[in-house]
PDB file of C-alpha atoms in Angstrom:
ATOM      1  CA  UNK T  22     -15.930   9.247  24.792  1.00 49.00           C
ATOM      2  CA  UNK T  23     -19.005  10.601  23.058  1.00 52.00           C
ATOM      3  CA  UNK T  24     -17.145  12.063  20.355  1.00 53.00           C
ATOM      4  CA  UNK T  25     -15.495   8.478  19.526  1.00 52.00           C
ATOM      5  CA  UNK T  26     -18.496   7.677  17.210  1.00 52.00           C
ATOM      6  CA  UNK T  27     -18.069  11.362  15.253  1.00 51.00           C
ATOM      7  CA  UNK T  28     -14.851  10.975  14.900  1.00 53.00           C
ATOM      8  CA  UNK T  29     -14.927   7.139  13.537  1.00 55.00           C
ATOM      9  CA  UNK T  30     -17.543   8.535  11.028  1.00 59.00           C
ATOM     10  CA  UNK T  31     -15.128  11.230   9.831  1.00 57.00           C
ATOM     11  CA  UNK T  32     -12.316   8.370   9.829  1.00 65.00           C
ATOM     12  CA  UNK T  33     -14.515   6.007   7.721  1.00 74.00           C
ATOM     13  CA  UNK T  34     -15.108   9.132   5.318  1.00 79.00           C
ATOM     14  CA  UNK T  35     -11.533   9.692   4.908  1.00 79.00           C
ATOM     15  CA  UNK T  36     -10.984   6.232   3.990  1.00 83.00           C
ATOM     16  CA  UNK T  37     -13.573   5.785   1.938  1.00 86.00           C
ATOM     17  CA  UNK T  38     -12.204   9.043   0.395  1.00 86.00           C
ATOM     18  CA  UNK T  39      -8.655   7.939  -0.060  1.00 88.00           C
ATOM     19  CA  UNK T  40     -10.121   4.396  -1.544  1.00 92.00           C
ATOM     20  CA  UNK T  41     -12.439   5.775  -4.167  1.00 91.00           C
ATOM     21  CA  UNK T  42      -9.418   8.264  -5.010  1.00 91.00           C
ATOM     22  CA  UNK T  43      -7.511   5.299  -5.422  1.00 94.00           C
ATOM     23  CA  UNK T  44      -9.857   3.834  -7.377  1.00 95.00           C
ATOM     24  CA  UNK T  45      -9.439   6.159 -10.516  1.00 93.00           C
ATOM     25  CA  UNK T  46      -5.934   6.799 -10.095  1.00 94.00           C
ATOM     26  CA  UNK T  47      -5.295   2.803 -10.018  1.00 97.00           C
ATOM     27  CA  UNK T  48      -6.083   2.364 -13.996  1.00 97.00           C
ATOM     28  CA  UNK T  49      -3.928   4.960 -14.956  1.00 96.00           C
ATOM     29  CA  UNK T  50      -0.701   3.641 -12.851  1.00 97.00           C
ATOM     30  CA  UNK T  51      -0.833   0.658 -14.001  1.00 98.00           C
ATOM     31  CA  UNK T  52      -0.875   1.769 -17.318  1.00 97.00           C
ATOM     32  CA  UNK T  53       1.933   4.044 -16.436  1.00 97.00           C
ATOM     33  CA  UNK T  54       4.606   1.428 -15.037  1.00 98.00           C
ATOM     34  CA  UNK T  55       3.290  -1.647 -17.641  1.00 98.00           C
ATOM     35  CA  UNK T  56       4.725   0.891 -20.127  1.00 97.00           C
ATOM     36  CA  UNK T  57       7.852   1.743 -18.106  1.00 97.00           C
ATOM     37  CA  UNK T  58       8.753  -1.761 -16.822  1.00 97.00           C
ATOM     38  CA  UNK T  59       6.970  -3.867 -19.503  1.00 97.00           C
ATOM     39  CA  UNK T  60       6.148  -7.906 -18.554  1.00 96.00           C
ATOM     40  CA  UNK T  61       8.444  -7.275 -15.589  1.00 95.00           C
ATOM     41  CA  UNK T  62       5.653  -5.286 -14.057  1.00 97.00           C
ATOM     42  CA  UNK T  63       3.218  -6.993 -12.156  1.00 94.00           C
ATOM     43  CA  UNK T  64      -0.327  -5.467 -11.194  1.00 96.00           C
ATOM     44  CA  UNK T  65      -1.750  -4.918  -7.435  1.00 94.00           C
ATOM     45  CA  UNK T  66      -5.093  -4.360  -6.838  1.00 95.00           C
ATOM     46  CA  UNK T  67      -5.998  -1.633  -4.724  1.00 95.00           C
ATOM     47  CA  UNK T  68      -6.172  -1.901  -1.024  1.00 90.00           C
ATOM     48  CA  UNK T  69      -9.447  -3.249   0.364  1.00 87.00           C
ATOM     49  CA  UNK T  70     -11.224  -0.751   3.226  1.00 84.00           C
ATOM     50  CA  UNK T  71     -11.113  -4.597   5.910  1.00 82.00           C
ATOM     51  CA  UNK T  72      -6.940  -4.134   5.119  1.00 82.00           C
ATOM     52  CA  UNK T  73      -6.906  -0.313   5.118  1.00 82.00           C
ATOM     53  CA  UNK T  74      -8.189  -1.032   8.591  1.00 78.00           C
ATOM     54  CA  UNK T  75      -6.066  -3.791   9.949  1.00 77.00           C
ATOM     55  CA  UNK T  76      -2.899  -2.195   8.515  1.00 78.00           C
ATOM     56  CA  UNK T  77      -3.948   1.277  10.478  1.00 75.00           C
ATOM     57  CA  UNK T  78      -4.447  -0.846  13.667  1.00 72.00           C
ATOM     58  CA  UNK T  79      -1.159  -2.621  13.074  1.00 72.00           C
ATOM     59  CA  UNK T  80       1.093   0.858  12.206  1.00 71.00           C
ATOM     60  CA  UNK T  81      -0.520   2.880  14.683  1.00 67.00           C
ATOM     61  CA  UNK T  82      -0.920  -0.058  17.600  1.00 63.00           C
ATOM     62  CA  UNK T  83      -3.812   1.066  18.254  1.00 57.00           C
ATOM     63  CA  UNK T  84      -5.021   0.334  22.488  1.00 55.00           C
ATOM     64  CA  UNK T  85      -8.020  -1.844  22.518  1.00 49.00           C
ATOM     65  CA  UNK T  86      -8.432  -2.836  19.160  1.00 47.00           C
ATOM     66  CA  UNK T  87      -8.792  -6.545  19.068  1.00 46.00           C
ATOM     67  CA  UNK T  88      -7.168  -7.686  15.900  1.00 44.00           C
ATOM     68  CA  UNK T  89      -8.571  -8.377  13.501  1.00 46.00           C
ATOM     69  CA  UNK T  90     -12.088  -7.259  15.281  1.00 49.00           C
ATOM     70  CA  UNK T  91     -13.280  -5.143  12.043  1.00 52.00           C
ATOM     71  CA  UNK T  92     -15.972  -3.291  13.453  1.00 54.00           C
ATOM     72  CA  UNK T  93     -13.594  -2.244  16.755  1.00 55.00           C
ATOM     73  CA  UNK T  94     -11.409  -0.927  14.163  1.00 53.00           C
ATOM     74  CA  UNK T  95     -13.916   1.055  12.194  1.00 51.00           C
ATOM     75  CA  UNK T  96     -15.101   2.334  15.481  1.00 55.00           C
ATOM     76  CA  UNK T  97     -11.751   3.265  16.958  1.00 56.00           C
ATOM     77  CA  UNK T  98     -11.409   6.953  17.793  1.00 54.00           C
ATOM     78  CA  UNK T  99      -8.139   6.535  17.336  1.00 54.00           C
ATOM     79  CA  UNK T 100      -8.009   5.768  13.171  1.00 55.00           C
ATOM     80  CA  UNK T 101     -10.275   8.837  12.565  1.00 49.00           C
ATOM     81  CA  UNK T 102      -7.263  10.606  10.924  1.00 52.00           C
ATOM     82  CA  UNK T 103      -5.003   7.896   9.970  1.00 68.00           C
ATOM     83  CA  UNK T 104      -6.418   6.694   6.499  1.00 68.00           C
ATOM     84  CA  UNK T 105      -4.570   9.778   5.091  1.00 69.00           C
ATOM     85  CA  UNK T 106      -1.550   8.252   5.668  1.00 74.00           C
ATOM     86  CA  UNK T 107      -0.797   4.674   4.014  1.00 79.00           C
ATOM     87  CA  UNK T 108       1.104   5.058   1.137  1.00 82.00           C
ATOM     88  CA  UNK T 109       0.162   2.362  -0.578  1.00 90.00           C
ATOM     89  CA  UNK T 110      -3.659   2.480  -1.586  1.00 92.00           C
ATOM     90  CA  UNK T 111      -2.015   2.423  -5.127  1.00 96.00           C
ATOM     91  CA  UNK T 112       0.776  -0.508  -6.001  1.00 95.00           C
ATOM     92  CA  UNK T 113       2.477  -2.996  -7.746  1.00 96.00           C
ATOM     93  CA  UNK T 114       5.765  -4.725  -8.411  1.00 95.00           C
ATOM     94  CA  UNK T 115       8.797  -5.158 -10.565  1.00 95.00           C
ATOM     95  CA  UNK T 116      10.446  -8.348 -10.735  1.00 93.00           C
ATOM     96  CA  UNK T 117      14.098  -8.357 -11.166  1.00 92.00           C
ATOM     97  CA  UNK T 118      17.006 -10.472 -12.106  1.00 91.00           C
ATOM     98  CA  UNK T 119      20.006  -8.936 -10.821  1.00 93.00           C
ATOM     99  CA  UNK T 120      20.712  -6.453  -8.211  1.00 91.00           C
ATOM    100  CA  UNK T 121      21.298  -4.090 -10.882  1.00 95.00           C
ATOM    101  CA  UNK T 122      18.219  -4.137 -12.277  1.00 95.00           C
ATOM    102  CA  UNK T 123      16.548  -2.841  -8.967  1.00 93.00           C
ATOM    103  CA  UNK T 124      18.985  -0.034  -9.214  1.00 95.00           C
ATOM    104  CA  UNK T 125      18.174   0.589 -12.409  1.00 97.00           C
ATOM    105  CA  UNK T 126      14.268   0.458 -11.764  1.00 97.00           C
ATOM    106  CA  UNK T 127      15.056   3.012  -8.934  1.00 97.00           C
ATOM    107  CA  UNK T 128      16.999   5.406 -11.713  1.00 98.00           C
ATOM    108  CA  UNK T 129      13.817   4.705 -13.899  1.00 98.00           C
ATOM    109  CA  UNK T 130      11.232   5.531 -11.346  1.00 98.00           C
ATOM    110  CA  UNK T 131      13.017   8.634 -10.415  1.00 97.00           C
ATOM    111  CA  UNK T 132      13.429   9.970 -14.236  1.00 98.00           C
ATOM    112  CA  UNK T 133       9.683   9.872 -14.452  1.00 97.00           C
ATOM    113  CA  UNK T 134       8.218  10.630 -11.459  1.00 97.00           C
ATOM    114  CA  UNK T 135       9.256  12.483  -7.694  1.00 96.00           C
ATOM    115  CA  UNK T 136      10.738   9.780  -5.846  1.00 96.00           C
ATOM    116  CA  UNK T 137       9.195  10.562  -1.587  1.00 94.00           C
ATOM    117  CA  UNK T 138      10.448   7.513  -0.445  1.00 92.00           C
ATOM    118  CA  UNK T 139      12.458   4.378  -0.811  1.00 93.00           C
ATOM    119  CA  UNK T 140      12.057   1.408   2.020  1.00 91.00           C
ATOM    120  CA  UNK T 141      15.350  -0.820   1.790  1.00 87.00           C
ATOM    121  CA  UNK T 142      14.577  -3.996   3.061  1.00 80.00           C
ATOM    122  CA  UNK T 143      18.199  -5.100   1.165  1.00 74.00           C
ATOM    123  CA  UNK T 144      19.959  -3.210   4.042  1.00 76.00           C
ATOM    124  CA  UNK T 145      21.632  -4.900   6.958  1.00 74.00           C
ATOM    125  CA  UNK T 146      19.688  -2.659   9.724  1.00 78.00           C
ATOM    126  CA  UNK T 147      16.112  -3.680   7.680  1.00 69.00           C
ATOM    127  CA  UNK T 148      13.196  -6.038  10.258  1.00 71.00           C
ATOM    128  CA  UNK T 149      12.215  -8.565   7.669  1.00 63.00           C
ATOM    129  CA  UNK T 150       9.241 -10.910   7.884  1.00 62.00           C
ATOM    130  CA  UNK T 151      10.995 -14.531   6.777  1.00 60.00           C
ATOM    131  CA  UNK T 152      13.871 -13.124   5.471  1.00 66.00           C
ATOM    132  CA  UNK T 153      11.759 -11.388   2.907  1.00 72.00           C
ATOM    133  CA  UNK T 154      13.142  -8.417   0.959  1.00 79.00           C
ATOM    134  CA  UNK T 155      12.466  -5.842  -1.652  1.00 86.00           C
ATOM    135  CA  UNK T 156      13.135  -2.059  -2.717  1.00 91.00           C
ATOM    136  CA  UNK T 157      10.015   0.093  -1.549  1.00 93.00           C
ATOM    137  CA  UNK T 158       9.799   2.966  -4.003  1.00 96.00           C
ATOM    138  CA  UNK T 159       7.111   5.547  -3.034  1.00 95.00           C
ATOM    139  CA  UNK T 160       6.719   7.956  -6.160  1.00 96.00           C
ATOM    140  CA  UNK T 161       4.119  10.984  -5.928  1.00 94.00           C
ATOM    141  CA  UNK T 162       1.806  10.010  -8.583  1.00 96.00           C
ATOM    142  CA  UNK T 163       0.273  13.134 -11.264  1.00 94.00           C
ATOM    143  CA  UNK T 164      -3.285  13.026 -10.912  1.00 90.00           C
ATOM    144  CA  UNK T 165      -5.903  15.179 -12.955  1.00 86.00           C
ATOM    145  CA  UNK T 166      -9.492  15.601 -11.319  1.00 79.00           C
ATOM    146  CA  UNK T 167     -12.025  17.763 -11.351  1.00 81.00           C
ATOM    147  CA  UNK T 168      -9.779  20.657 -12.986  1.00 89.00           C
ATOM    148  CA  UNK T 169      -7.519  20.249 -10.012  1.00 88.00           C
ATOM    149  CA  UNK T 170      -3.900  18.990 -10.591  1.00 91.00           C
ATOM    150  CA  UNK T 171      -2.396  16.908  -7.682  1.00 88.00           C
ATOM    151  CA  UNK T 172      -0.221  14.034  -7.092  1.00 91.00           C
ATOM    152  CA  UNK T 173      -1.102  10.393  -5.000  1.00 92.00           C
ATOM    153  CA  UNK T 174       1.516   8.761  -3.444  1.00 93.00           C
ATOM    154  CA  UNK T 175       1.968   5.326  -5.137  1.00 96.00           C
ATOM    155  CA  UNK T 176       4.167   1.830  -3.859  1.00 96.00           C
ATOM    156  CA  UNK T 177       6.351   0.160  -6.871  1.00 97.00           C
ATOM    157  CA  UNK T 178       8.106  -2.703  -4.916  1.00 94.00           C
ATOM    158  CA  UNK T 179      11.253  -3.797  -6.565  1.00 94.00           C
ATOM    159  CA  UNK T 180      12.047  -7.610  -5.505  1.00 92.00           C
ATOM    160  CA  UNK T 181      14.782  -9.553  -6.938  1.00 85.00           C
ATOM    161  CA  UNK T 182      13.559 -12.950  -8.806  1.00 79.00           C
ATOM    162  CA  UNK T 183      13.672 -15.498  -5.881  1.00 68.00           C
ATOM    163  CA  UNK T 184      12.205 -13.209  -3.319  1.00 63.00           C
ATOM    164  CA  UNK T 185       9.071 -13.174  -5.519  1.00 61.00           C
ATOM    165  CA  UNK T 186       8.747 -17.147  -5.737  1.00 57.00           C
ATOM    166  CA  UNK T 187       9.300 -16.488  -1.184  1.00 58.00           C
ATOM    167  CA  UNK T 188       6.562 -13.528  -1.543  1.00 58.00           C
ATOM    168  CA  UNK T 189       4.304 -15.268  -3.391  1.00 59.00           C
ATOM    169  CA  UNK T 190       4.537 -18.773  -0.991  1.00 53.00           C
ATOM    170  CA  UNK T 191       4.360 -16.434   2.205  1.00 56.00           C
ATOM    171  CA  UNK T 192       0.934 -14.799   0.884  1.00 55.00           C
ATOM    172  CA  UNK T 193      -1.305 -17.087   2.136  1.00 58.00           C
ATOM    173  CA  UNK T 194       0.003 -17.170   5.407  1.00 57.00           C
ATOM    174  CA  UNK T 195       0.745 -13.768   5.816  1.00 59.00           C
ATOM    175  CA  UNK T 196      -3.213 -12.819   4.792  1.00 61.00           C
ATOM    176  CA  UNK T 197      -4.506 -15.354   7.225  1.00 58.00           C
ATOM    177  CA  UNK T 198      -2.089 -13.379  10.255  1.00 58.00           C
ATOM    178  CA  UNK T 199      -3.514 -10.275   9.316  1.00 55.00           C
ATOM    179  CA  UNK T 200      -6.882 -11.355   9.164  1.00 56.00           C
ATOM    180  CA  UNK T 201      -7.638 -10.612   5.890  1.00 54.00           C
ATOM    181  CA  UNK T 202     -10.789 -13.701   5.841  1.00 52.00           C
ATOM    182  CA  UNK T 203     -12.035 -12.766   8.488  1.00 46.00           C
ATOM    183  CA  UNK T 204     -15.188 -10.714   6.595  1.00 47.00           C
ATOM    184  CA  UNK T 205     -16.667 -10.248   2.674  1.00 44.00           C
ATOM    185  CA  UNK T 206     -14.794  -7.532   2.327  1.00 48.00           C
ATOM    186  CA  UNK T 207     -17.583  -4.352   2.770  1.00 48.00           C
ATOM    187  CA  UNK T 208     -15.718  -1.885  -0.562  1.00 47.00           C
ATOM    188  CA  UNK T 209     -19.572  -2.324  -1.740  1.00 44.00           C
ATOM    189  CA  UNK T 210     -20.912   0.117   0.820  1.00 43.00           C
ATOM    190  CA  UNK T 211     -18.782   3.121   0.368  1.00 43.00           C
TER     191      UNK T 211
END
């Protein structure tokens, strides 16, 4: 369609948008929840635009988008006005000992911040990957810029001790299925 490229272009803005966004929130979270969660915290660095991509292709299964194929995806009509929507530009983790302390970093997260959203992968309906699990805990984020007062939605995964050591060995593997080597990532350019 000849308005595929057009609306790619406005997709790519809105990414690159969301990212830079992201970008000057990210110091300020992670501030935020080291203070909140202390050593337990552990630091995520913001999505990259090549896994902002593959992750829209992925949700959104989008039709003739080779995975990983990085430039079909940045061309796809069909991301234009999907970059608006991952949740998770902006994240970390909290590791936890008990099952309690999950709960309690849920009642934490919640006193400080508006909870939009908590993921269960704990519950007995949940599609893991490996038998991996966690607490998802989207919290809408206060953000001061420009004069304007808004709020980003931010990820704080809550994963009990021994799912971390599982997280951390599935990485690799799970970066190579998604396809995050496939490029130098290309953050530089926007």
């Amino acid at each position: 369609s000849p308005q595929a490229p057009v609306r790619a272009a406005i997709g790519d803005q809105k990414m690159a948008e969301e990212l830079a966004l992201a970008r000057k929130v990210n110091p300020a979270f992670q501030s935020s929840m080291r203070r909140l969660f202390g050593p337990r915290y552990q630091a995520a660095p913001v999505k990259t635009k090549t896994r902002v991509r593959a992750k829209l292709a992925a949700d959104f299964g989008v039709e003739g988008v080779k995975f990983p194929g990085n430039t079909d995806m940045a061309l796809s009509p069909d991301l234009a006005y999907k970059a608006g929507t991952l949740l998770d530009y902006v994240r970390g983790a909290v590791v936890c000992s008990i099952e309690a302390d999950v709960v309690e970093g849920i009642k934490a997260l919640d006193a400080h911040f508006r909870v939009v959203r908590i993921k269960n992968l704990h519950h007995h309906d949940a599609t893991t990957v490996s038998g991996y699990r966690d607490v998802k805990v989207f919290v809408a984020y206060p953000v001061l810029a420009g004069g304007t007062r808004f709020h980003m939605i931010c990820e704080v995964q809550l994963l009990l001790a021994g799912f971390s050591v599982v997280k951390e060995s599935m990485h690799l593997l799970y970066g190579m299925k998604r396809g995050d080597f496939d490029d130098d990532d290309d953050d530089d350019d926007d």
